[in-house]
Amino acid sequence: SGTVNLDITNYGFGEPVHTFRGGVEAPQMNAGLDSQRVDFFTAEGDVAASRVGRRAVWAWPFPEVCTVAKELDITGDSNVKMGTAPAIWNVILGAMVRVVPRDWWRRRAFSEGL
């Protein structure tokens, strides 16, 4: 699955991210950007707080966000993000999406060349 996952990741940087503003879909070409840190636990005493903690994530074009928004009848703002480990990959990928044109990410030859 390593090759498949890499291809999916590479192609994803060339796709719009499904984002909702005021309950209306507003796709953005920001995959790999808009980094923020989020807690991967629900309370400080949660075992995940010490094992996983707070991690960097960035915008990603998961198609499920459209299904979730529809099924939950979201009327506000909603987006989806992901991250990788180790954290250095988030830094490398963030730098790459800032300099590589978005349409290149959709090219099979470019993806396979990486």
mmCIF file of N, CA and C in Angstrom:
data_model
loop_
_atom_site.group_PDB
_atom_site.id
_atom_site.type_symbol
_atom_site.label_atom_id
_atom_site.label_comp_id
_atom_site.label_asym_id
_atom_site.label_seq_id
_atom_site.Cartn_x
_atom_site.Cartn_y
_atom_site.Cartn_z
ATOM 1 N N SER A 1 0.814 -1.197 0.000
ATOM 2 C CA SER A 1 0.000 0.000 0.000
ATOM 3 C C SER A 1 0.858 1.262 0.000
ATOM 4 N N GLY A 2 2.144 1.148 0.184
ATOM 5 C CA GLY A 2 3.008 2.320 0.208
ATOM 6 C C GLY A 2 2.945 3.126 -1.071
ATOM 7 N N THR A 3 3.029 2.469 -2.219
ATOM 8 C CA THR A 3 2.985 3.161 -3.511
ATOM 9 C C THR A 3 1.621 3.794 -3.726
ATOM 10 N N VAL A 4 0.560 3.072 -3.403
ATOM 11 C CA VAL A 4 -0.796 3.597 -3.569
ATOM 12 C C VAL A 4 -0.998 4.809 -2.672
ATOM 13 N N ASN A 5 -0.592 4.720 -1.413
ATOM 14 C CA ASN A 5 -0.740 5.846 -0.501
ATOM 15 C C ASN A 5 0.044 7.057 -0.975
ATOM 16 N N LEU A 6 1.232 6.847 -1.500
ATOM 17 C CA LEU A 6 2.039 7.952 -2.008
ATOM 18 C C LEU A 6 1.364 8.605 -3.204
ATOM 19 N N ASP A 7 0.828 7.790 -4.121
ATOM 20 C CA ASP A 7 0.114 8.344 -5.277
ATOM 21 C C ASP A 7 -1.097 9.163 -4.839
ATOM 22 N N ILE A 8 -1.883 8.622 -3.922
ATOM 23 C CA ILE A 8 -3.066 9.327 -3.433
ATOM 24 C C ILE A 8 -2.665 10.654 -2.805
ATOM 25 N N THR A 9 -1.604 10.634 -2.034
ATOM 26 C CA THR A 9 -1.132 11.860 -1.398
ATOM 27 C C THR A 9 -0.701 12.873 -2.446
ATOM 28 N N ASN A 10 0.114 12.453 -3.387
ATOM 29 C CA ASN A 10 0.601 13.377 -4.411
ATOM 30 C C ASN A 10 -0.548 13.978 -5.205
ATOM 31 N N TYR A 11 -1.482 13.151 -5.664
ATOM 32 C CA TYR A 11 -2.608 13.653 -6.441
ATOM 33 C C TYR A 11 -3.481 14.583 -5.614
ATOM 34 N N GLY A 12 -3.604 14.311 -4.337
ATOM 35 C CA GLY A 12 -4.445 15.124 -3.463
ATOM 36 C C GLY A 12 -4.024 16.576 -3.400
ATOM 37 N N PHE A 13 -2.735 16.849 -3.538
ATOM 38 C CA PHE A 13 -2.274 18.234 -3.482
ATOM 39 C C PHE A 13 -2.755 19.049 -4.679
ATOM 40 N N GLY A 14 -3.221 18.383 -5.713
ATOM 41 C CA GLY A 14 -3.728 19.078 -6.887
ATOM 42 C C GLY A 14 -5.242 19.209 -6.914
ATOM 43 N N GLU A 15 -5.895 18.747 -5.871
ATOM 44 C CA GLU A 15 -7.358 18.760 -5.827
ATOM 45 C C GLU A 15 -7.890 19.841 -4.894
ATOM 46 N N PRO A 16 -9.093 20.341 -5.162
ATOM 47 C CA PRO A 16 -9.684 21.322 -4.245
ATOM 48 C C PRO A 16 -10.095 20.661 -2.933
ATOM 49 N N VAL A 17 -9.976 21.401 -1.870
ATOM 50 C CA VAL A 17 -10.383 20.934 -0.540
ATOM 51 C C VAL A 17 -11.841 21.348 -0.338
ATOM 52 N N HIS A 18 -12.671 20.368 -0.005
ATOM 53 C CA HIS A 18 -14.088 20.647 0.250
ATOM 54 C C HIS A 18 -14.213 21.358 1.587
ATOM 55 N N THR A 19 -14.638 22.584 1.531
ATOM 56 C CA THR A 19 -14.793 23.421 2.701
ATOM 57 C C THR A 19 -16.202 23.997 2.673
ATOM 58 N N PHE A 20 -16.794 24.174 3.840
ATOM 59 C CA PHE A 20 -18.129 24.757 3.910
ATOM 60 C C PHE A 20 -18.068 26.044 4.715
ATOM 61 N N ARG A 21 -18.678 27.077 4.176
ATOM 62 C CA ARG A 21 -18.779 28.373 4.844
ATOM 63 C C ARG A 21 -20.259 28.750 4.875
ATOM 64 N N GLY A 22 -20.778 28.910 6.079
ATOM 65 C CA GLY A 22 -22.196 29.220 6.216
ATOM 66 C C GLY A 22 -23.078 28.130 5.656
ATOM 67 N N GLY A 23 -22.620 26.879 5.711
ATOM 68 C CA GLY A 23 -23.378 25.744 5.206
ATOM 69 C C GLY A 23 -23.308 25.553 3.709
ATOM 70 N N VAL A 24 -22.565 26.406 3.012
ATOM 71 C CA VAL A 24 -22.445 26.322 1.559
ATOM 72 C C VAL A 24 -21.039 25.861 1.196
ATOM 73 N N GLU A 25 -20.966 24.887 0.280
ATOM 74 C CA GLU A 25 -19.647 24.401 -0.121
ATOM 75 C C GLU A 25 -18.865 25.508 -0.820
ATOM 76 N N ALA A 26 -17.629 25.680 -0.390
ATOM 77 C CA ALA A 26 -16.738 26.707 -0.938
ATOM 78 C C ALA A 26 -15.354 26.084 -1.118
ATOM 79 N N PRO A 27 -15.167 25.255 -2.179
ATOM 80 C CA PRO A 27 -13.889 24.568 -2.383
ATOM 81 C C PRO A 27 -12.720 25.544 -2.463
ATOM 82 N N GLN A 28 -11.584 25.111 -1.938
ATOM 83 C CA GLN A 28 -10.378 25.934 -1.948
ATOM 84 C C GLN A 28 -9.198 25.092 -2.404
ATOM 85 N N MET A 29 -8.276 25.700 -3.133
ATOM 86 C CA MET A 29 -7.058 25.001 -3.562
ATOM 87 C C MET A 29 -5.975 25.234 -2.510
ATOM 88 N N ASN A 30 -6.162 24.616 -1.351
ATOM 89 C CA ASN A 30 -5.231 24.826 -0.247
ATOM 90 C C ASN A 30 -4.754 23.529 0.403
ATOM 91 N N ALA A 31 -4.836 22.409 -0.331
ATOM 92 C CA ALA A 31 -4.358 21.137 0.215
ATOM 93 C C ALA A 31 -2.893 21.272 0.619
ATOM 94 N N GLY A 32 -2.591 20.835 1.822
ATOM 95 C CA GLY A 32 -1.225 20.915 2.337
ATOM 96 C C GLY A 32 -0.892 22.236 2.999
ATOM 97 N N LEU A 33 -1.836 23.164 3.008
ATOM 98 C CA LEU A 33 -1.612 24.480 3.606
ATOM 99 C C LEU A 33 -2.561 24.681 4.787
ATOM 100 N N ASP A 34 -2.614 25.888 5.293
ATOM 101 C CA ASP A 34 -3.482 26.239 6.426
ATOM 102 C C ASP A 34 -3.203 25.360 7.639
ATOM 103 N N SER A 35 -1.942 25.248 7.962
ATOM 104 C CA SER A 35 -1.512 24.418 9.084
ATOM 105 C C SER A 35 -2.015 24.970 10.415
ATOM 106 N N GLN A 36 -2.356 24.061 11.292
ATOM 107 C CA GLN A 36 -2.685 24.423 12.667
ATOM 108 C C GLN A 36 -2.382 23.217 13.542
ATOM 109 N N ARG A 37 -2.319 23.436 14.838
ATOM 110 C CA ARG A 37 -2.072 22.348 15.774
ATOM 111 C C ARG A 37 -3.376 22.015 16.482
ATOM 112 N N VAL A 38 -3.671 20.722 16.562
ATOM 113 C CA VAL A 38 -4.903 20.288 17.206
ATOM 114 C C VAL A 38 -4.609 19.221 18.251
ATOM 115 N N ASP A 39 -5.483 19.148 19.243
ATOM 116 C CA ASP A 39 -5.365 18.126 20.282
ATOM 117 C C ASP A 39 -5.958 16.822 19.774
ATOM 118 N N PHE A 40 -5.216 15.733 19.949
ATOM 119 C CA PHE A 40 -5.713 14.408 19.592
ATOM 120 C C PHE A 40 -6.124 13.671 20.863
ATOM 121 N N PHE A 41 -6.827 14.386 21.724
ATOM 122 C CA PHE A 41 -7.348 13.833 22.963
ATOM 123 C C PHE A 41 -8.512 14.715 23.400
ATOM 124 N N THR A 42 -9.328 14.186 24.304
ATOM 125 C CA THR A 42 -10.507 14.935 24.727
ATOM 126 C C THR A 42 -10.333 15.633 26.071
ATOM 127 N N ALA A 43 -9.409 15.160 26.903
ATOM 128 C CA ALA A 43 -9.168 15.775 28.210
ATOM 129 C C ALA A 43 -7.710 15.567 28.598
ATOM 130 N N GLU A 44 -7.190 16.442 29.429
ATOM 131 C CA GLU A 44 -5.779 16.357 29.836
ATOM 132 C C GLU A 44 -5.429 15.006 30.451
ATOM 133 N N GLY A 45 -6.348 14.387 31.167
ATOM 134 C CA GLY A 45 -6.072 13.099 31.803
ATOM 135 C C GLY A 45 -6.179 11.915 30.868
ATOM 136 N N ASP A 46 -6.678 12.125 29.678
ATOM 137 C CA ASP A 46 -6.846 11.081 28.670
ATOM 138 C C ASP A 46 -5.471 10.513 28.326
ATOM 139 N N VAL A 47 -5.351 9.190 28.220
ATOM 140 C CA VAL A 47 -4.072 8.556 27.899
ATOM 141 C C VAL A 47 -3.529 9.060 26.566
ATOM 142 N N ALA A 48 -4.405 9.416 25.639
ATOM 143 C CA ALA A 48 -3.957 9.932 24.349
ATOM 144 C C ALA A 48 -3.228 11.265 24.490
ATOM 145 N N ALA A 49 -3.509 12.001 25.552
ATOM 146 C CA ALA A 49 -2.830 13.285 25.771
ATOM 147 C C ALA A 49 -1.329 13.076 25.927
ATOM 148 N N SER A 50 -0.939 12.031 26.608
ATOM 149 C CA SER A 50 0.490 11.781 26.800
ATOM 150 C C SER A 50 1.100 10.973 25.661
ATOM 151 N N ARG A 51 0.310 10.141 25.017
ATOM 152 C CA ARG A 51 0.846 9.294 23.947
ATOM 153 C C ARG A 51 0.848 9.965 22.575
ATOM 154 N N VAL A 52 -0.144 10.775 22.291
ATOM 155 C CA VAL A 52 -0.253 11.425 20.992
ATOM 156 C C VAL A 52 -0.089 12.931 21.138
ATOM 157 N N GLY A 53 -0.860 13.518 22.032
ATOM 158 C CA GLY A 53 -0.736 14.940 22.313
ATOM 159 C C GLY A 53 -1.330 15.838 21.252
ATOM 160 N N ARG A 54 -0.638 16.928 21.009
ATOM 161 C CA ARG A 54 -1.053 17.942 20.038
ATOM 162 C C ARG A 54 -0.185 17.773 18.801
ATOM 163 N N ARG A 55 -0.814 17.771 17.633
ATOM 164 C CA ARG A 55 -0.093 17.554 16.372
ATOM 165 C C ARG A 55 -0.475 18.588 15.322
ATOM 166 N N ALA A 56 0.443 18.790 14.395
ATOM 167 C CA ALA A 56 0.180 19.696 13.273
ATOM 168 C C ALA A 56 -0.667 18.979 12.231
ATOM 169 N N VAL A 57 -1.625 19.698 11.672
ATOM 170 C CA VAL A 57 -2.477 19.198 10.595
ATOM 171 C C VAL A 57 -2.629 20.292 9.554
ATOM 172 N N TRP A 58 -3.059 19.911 8.345
ATOM 173 C CA TRP A 58 -3.269 20.863 7.270
ATOM 174 C C TRP A 58 -4.449 20.437 6.421
ATOM 175 N N ALA A 59 -4.958 21.372 5.631
ATOM 176 C CA ALA A 59 -6.135 21.129 4.800
ATOM 177 C C ALA A 59 -5.894 19.947 3.855
ATOM 178 N N TRP A 60 -6.939 19.115 3.694
ATOM 179 C CA TRP A 60 -6.812 17.950 2.828
ATOM 180 C C TRP A 60 -8.143 17.637 2.160
ATOM 181 N N PRO A 61 -8.138 17.205 0.883
ATOM 182 C CA PRO A 61 -9.378 16.999 0.130
ATOM 183 C C PRO A 61 -10.087 15.667 0.354
ATOM 184 N N PHE A 62 -10.305 15.285 1.588
ATOM 185 C CA PHE A 62 -11.087 14.072 1.833
ATOM 186 C C PHE A 62 -12.508 14.291 1.328
ATOM 187 N N PRO A 63 -13.023 13.405 0.486
ATOM 188 C CA PRO A 63 -14.383 13.591 -0.029
ATOM 189 C C PRO A 63 -15.458 13.407 1.041
ATOM 190 N N GLU A 64 -15.126 12.734 2.129
ATOM 191 C CA GLU A 64 -16.115 12.468 3.182
ATOM 192 C C GLU A 64 -16.702 13.735 3.789
ATOM 193 N N VAL A 65 -15.968 14.847 3.691
ATOM 194 C CA VAL A 65 -16.472 16.076 4.297
ATOM 195 C C VAL A 65 -17.804 16.477 3.687
ATOM 196 N N CYS A 66 -18.010 16.193 2.411
ATOM 197 C CA CYS A 66 -19.288 16.512 1.763
ATOM 198 C C CYS A 66 -20.407 15.632 2.316
ATOM 199 N N THR A 67 -20.138 14.351 2.484
ATOM 200 C CA THR A 67 -21.133 13.427 3.017
ATOM 201 C C THR A 67 -21.491 13.797 4.455
ATOM 202 N N VAL A 68 -20.485 14.068 5.269
ATOM 203 C CA VAL A 68 -20.725 14.433 6.663
ATOM 204 C C VAL A 68 -21.535 15.716 6.742
ATOM 205 N N ALA A 69 -21.164 16.711 5.948
ATOM 206 C CA ALA A 69 -21.895 17.981 5.965
ATOM 207 C C ALA A 69 -23.359 17.775 5.593
ATOM 208 N N LYS A 70 -23.601 16.945 4.592
ATOM 209 C CA LYS A 70 -24.976 16.689 4.161
ATOM 210 C C LYS A 70 -25.748 15.917 5.222
ATOM 211 N N GLU A 71 -25.163 14.835 5.734
ATOM 212 C CA GLU A 71 -25.854 13.980 6.703
ATOM 213 C C GLU A 71 -26.109 14.686 8.033
ATOM 214 N N LEU A 72 -25.209 15.579 8.435
ATOM 215 C CA LEU A 72 -25.369 16.294 9.699
ATOM 216 C C LEU A 72 -26.054 17.640 9.521
ATOM 217 N N ASP A 73 -26.396 17.953 8.273
ATOM 218 C CA ASP A 73 -27.068 19.217 7.950
ATOM 219 C C ASP A 73 -26.298 20.406 8.538
ATOM 220 N N ILE A 74 -25.011 20.449 8.211
ATOM 221 C CA ILE A 74 -24.150 21.514 8.724
ATOM 222 C C ILE A 74 -24.577 22.847 8.115
ATOM 223 N N THR A 75 -24.784 23.821 8.972
ATOM 224 C CA THR A 75 -25.196 25.145 8.503
ATOM 225 C C THR A 75 -24.114 26.185 8.766
ATOM 226 N N GLY A 76 -23.054 25.794 9.402
ATOM 227 C CA GLY A 76 -21.971 26.724 9.710
ATOM 228 C C GLY A 76 -20.754 26.438 8.859
ATOM 229 N N ASP A 77 -19.587 26.602 9.464
ATOM 230 C CA ASP A 77 -18.326 26.381 8.770
ATOM 231 C C ASP A 77 -17.784 24.998 9.101
ATOM 232 N N SER A 78 -17.203 24.346 8.103
ATOM 233 C CA SER A 78 -16.648 23.017 8.302
ATOM 234 C C SER A 78 -15.520 22.798 7.308
ATOM 235 N N ASN A 79 -14.473 22.123 7.757
ATOM 236 C CA ASN A 79 -13.382 21.747 6.867
ATOM 237 C C ASN A 79 -12.758 20.465 7.385
ATOM 238 N N VAL A 80 -11.805 19.951 6.646
ATOM 239 C CA VAL A 80 -11.167 18.706 7.033
ATOM 240 C C VAL A 80 -9.656 18.878 6.896
ATOM 241 N N LYS A 81 -8.936 18.272 7.824
ATOM 242 C CA LYS A 81 -7.479 18.371 7.816
ATOM 243 C C LYS A 81 -6.863 17.023 8.152
ATOM 244 N N MET A 82 -5.596 16.901 7.850
ATOM 245 C CA MET A 82 -4.841 15.691 8.182
ATOM 246 C C MET A 82 -3.400 16.081 8.473
ATOM 247 N N GLY A 83 -2.631 15.144 8.927
ATOM 248 C CA GLY A 83 -1.213 15.366 9.158
ATOM 249 C C GLY A 83 -0.462 14.061 9.004
ATOM 250 N N THR A 84 0.841 14.141 9.028
ATOM 251 C CA THR A 84 1.673 12.948 8.901
ATOM 252 C C THR A 84 2.633 12.869 10.077
ATOM 253 N N ALA A 85 3.270 11.748 10.195
ATOM 254 C CA ALA A 85 4.295 11.562 11.215
ATOM 255 C C ALA A 85 5.459 10.843 10.549
ATOM 256 N N PRO A 86 6.672 11.207 10.862
ATOM 257 C CA PRO A 86 7.071 12.235 11.819
ATOM 258 C C PRO A 86 6.779 13.643 11.293
ATOM 259 N N ALA A 87 6.767 14.605 12.196
ATOM 260 C CA ALA A 87 6.373 15.976 11.891
ATOM 261 C C ALA A 87 7.185 16.613 10.766
ATOM 262 N N ILE A 88 8.412 16.168 10.562
ATOM 263 C CA ILE A 88 9.249 16.756 9.514
ATOM 264 C C ILE A 88 8.587 16.613 8.144
ATOM 265 N N TRP A 89 7.790 15.547 7.945
ATOM 266 C CA TRP A 89 7.087 15.370 6.674
ATOM 267 C C TRP A 89 6.087 16.500 6.450
ATOM 268 N N ASN A 90 5.428 16.969 7.504
ATOM 269 C CA ASN A 90 4.495 18.090 7.370
ATOM 270 C C ASN A 90 5.232 19.329 6.877
ATOM 271 N N VAL A 91 6.433 19.538 7.383
ATOM 272 C CA VAL A 91 7.238 20.695 6.981
ATOM 273 C C VAL A 91 7.662 20.563 5.516
ATOM 274 N N ILE A 92 8.152 19.392 5.144
ATOM 275 C CA ILE A 92 8.612 19.155 3.771
ATOM 276 C C ILE A 92 7.455 19.288 2.779
ATOM 277 N N LEU A 93 6.339 18.637 3.069
ATOM 278 C CA LEU A 93 5.194 18.697 2.161
ATOM 279 C C LEU A 93 4.634 20.111 2.068
ATOM 280 N N GLY A 94 4.591 20.825 3.180
ATOM 281 C CA GLY A 94 4.123 22.207 3.168
ATOM 282 C C GLY A 94 4.988 23.078 2.278
ATOM 283 N N ALA A 95 6.298 22.883 2.344
ATOM 284 C CA ALA A 95 7.209 23.657 1.495
ATOM 285 C C ALA A 95 7.016 23.294 0.022
ATOM 286 N N MET A 96 6.833 22.018 -0.256
ATOM 287 C CA MET A 96 6.659 21.585 -1.644
ATOM 288 C C MET A 96 5.386 22.146 -2.274
ATOM 289 N N VAL A 97 4.282 22.149 -1.524
ATOM 290 C CA VAL A 97 3.040 22.641 -2.125
ATOM 291 C C VAL A 97 3.057 24.159 -2.318
ATOM 292 N N ARG A 98 3.964 24.820 -1.644
ATOM 293 C CA ARG A 98 4.095 26.268 -1.853
ATOM 294 C C ARG A 98 4.847 26.596 -3.150
ATOM 295 N N VAL A 99 5.697 25.689 -3.608
ATOM 296 C CA VAL A 99 6.517 25.993 -4.788
ATOM 297 C C VAL A 99 6.135 25.204 -6.043
ATOM 298 N N VAL A 100 5.541 24.034 -5.888
ATOM 299 C CA VAL A 100 5.175 23.215 -7.048
ATOM 300 C C VAL A 100 3.763 23.608 -7.506
ATOM 301 N N PRO A 101 3.589 23.934 -8.782
ATOM 302 C CA PRO A 101 2.259 24.288 -9.285
ATOM 303 C C PRO A 101 1.248 23.169 -9.036
ATOM 304 N N ARG A 102 0.028 23.560 -8.687
ATOM 305 C CA ARG A 102 -1.023 22.586 -8.343
ATOM 306 C C ARG A 102 -1.301 21.591 -9.464
ATOM 307 N N ASP A 103 -1.272 22.025 -10.713
ATOM 308 C CA ASP A 103 -1.589 21.094 -11.791
ATOM 309 C C ASP A 103 -0.520 20.014 -11.950
ATOM 310 N N TRP A 104 0.711 20.282 -11.512
ATOM 311 C CA TRP A 104 1.754 19.254 -11.576
ATOM 312 C C TRP A 104 1.407 18.073 -10.677
ATOM 313 N N TRP A 105 0.786 18.344 -9.531
ATOM 314 C CA TRP A 105 0.470 17.273 -8.590
ATOM 315 C C TRP A 105 -0.509 16.273 -9.193
ATOM 316 N N ARG A 106 -1.286 16.678 -10.174
ATOM 317 C CA ARG A 106 -2.254 15.782 -10.810
ATOM 318 C C ARG A 106 -1.639 14.964 -11.942
ATOM 319 N N ARG A 107 -0.393 15.227 -12.263
ATOM 320 C CA ARG A 107 0.273 14.519 -13.361
ATOM 321 C C ARG A 107 0.893 13.218 -12.858
ATOM 322 N N ARG A 108 0.560 12.155 -13.519
ATOM 323 C CA ARG A 108 1.081 10.839 -13.115
ATOM 324 C C ARG A 108 2.611 10.812 -13.152
ATOM 325 N N ALA A 109 3.204 11.369 -14.201
ATOM 326 C CA ALA A 109 4.665 11.352 -14.330
ATOM 327 C C ALA A 109 5.332 12.087 -13.171
ATOM 328 N N PHE A 110 4.740 13.198 -12.760
ATOM 329 C CA PHE A 110 5.303 13.941 -11.625
ATOM 330 C C PHE A 110 5.207 13.116 -10.347
ATOM 331 N N SER A 111 4.046 12.534 -10.109
ATOM 332 C CA SER A 111 3.836 11.730 -8.910
ATOM 333 C C SER A 111 4.793 10.547 -8.862
ATOM 334 N N GLU A 112 4.917 9.848 -9.979
ATOM 335 C CA GLU A 112 5.814 8.697 -10.009
ATOM 336 C C GLU A 112 7.278 9.116 -9.906
ATOM 337 N N GLY A 113 7.589 10.322 -10.402
ATOM 338 C CA GLY A 113 8.956 10.820 -10.313
ATOM 339 C C GLY A 113 9.398 11.138 -8.899
ATOM 340 N N LEU A 114 8.423 11.463 -8.046
ATOM 341 C CA LEU A 114 8.781 11.740 -6.655
ATOM 342 C C LEU A 114 9.217 10.483 -5.962
#
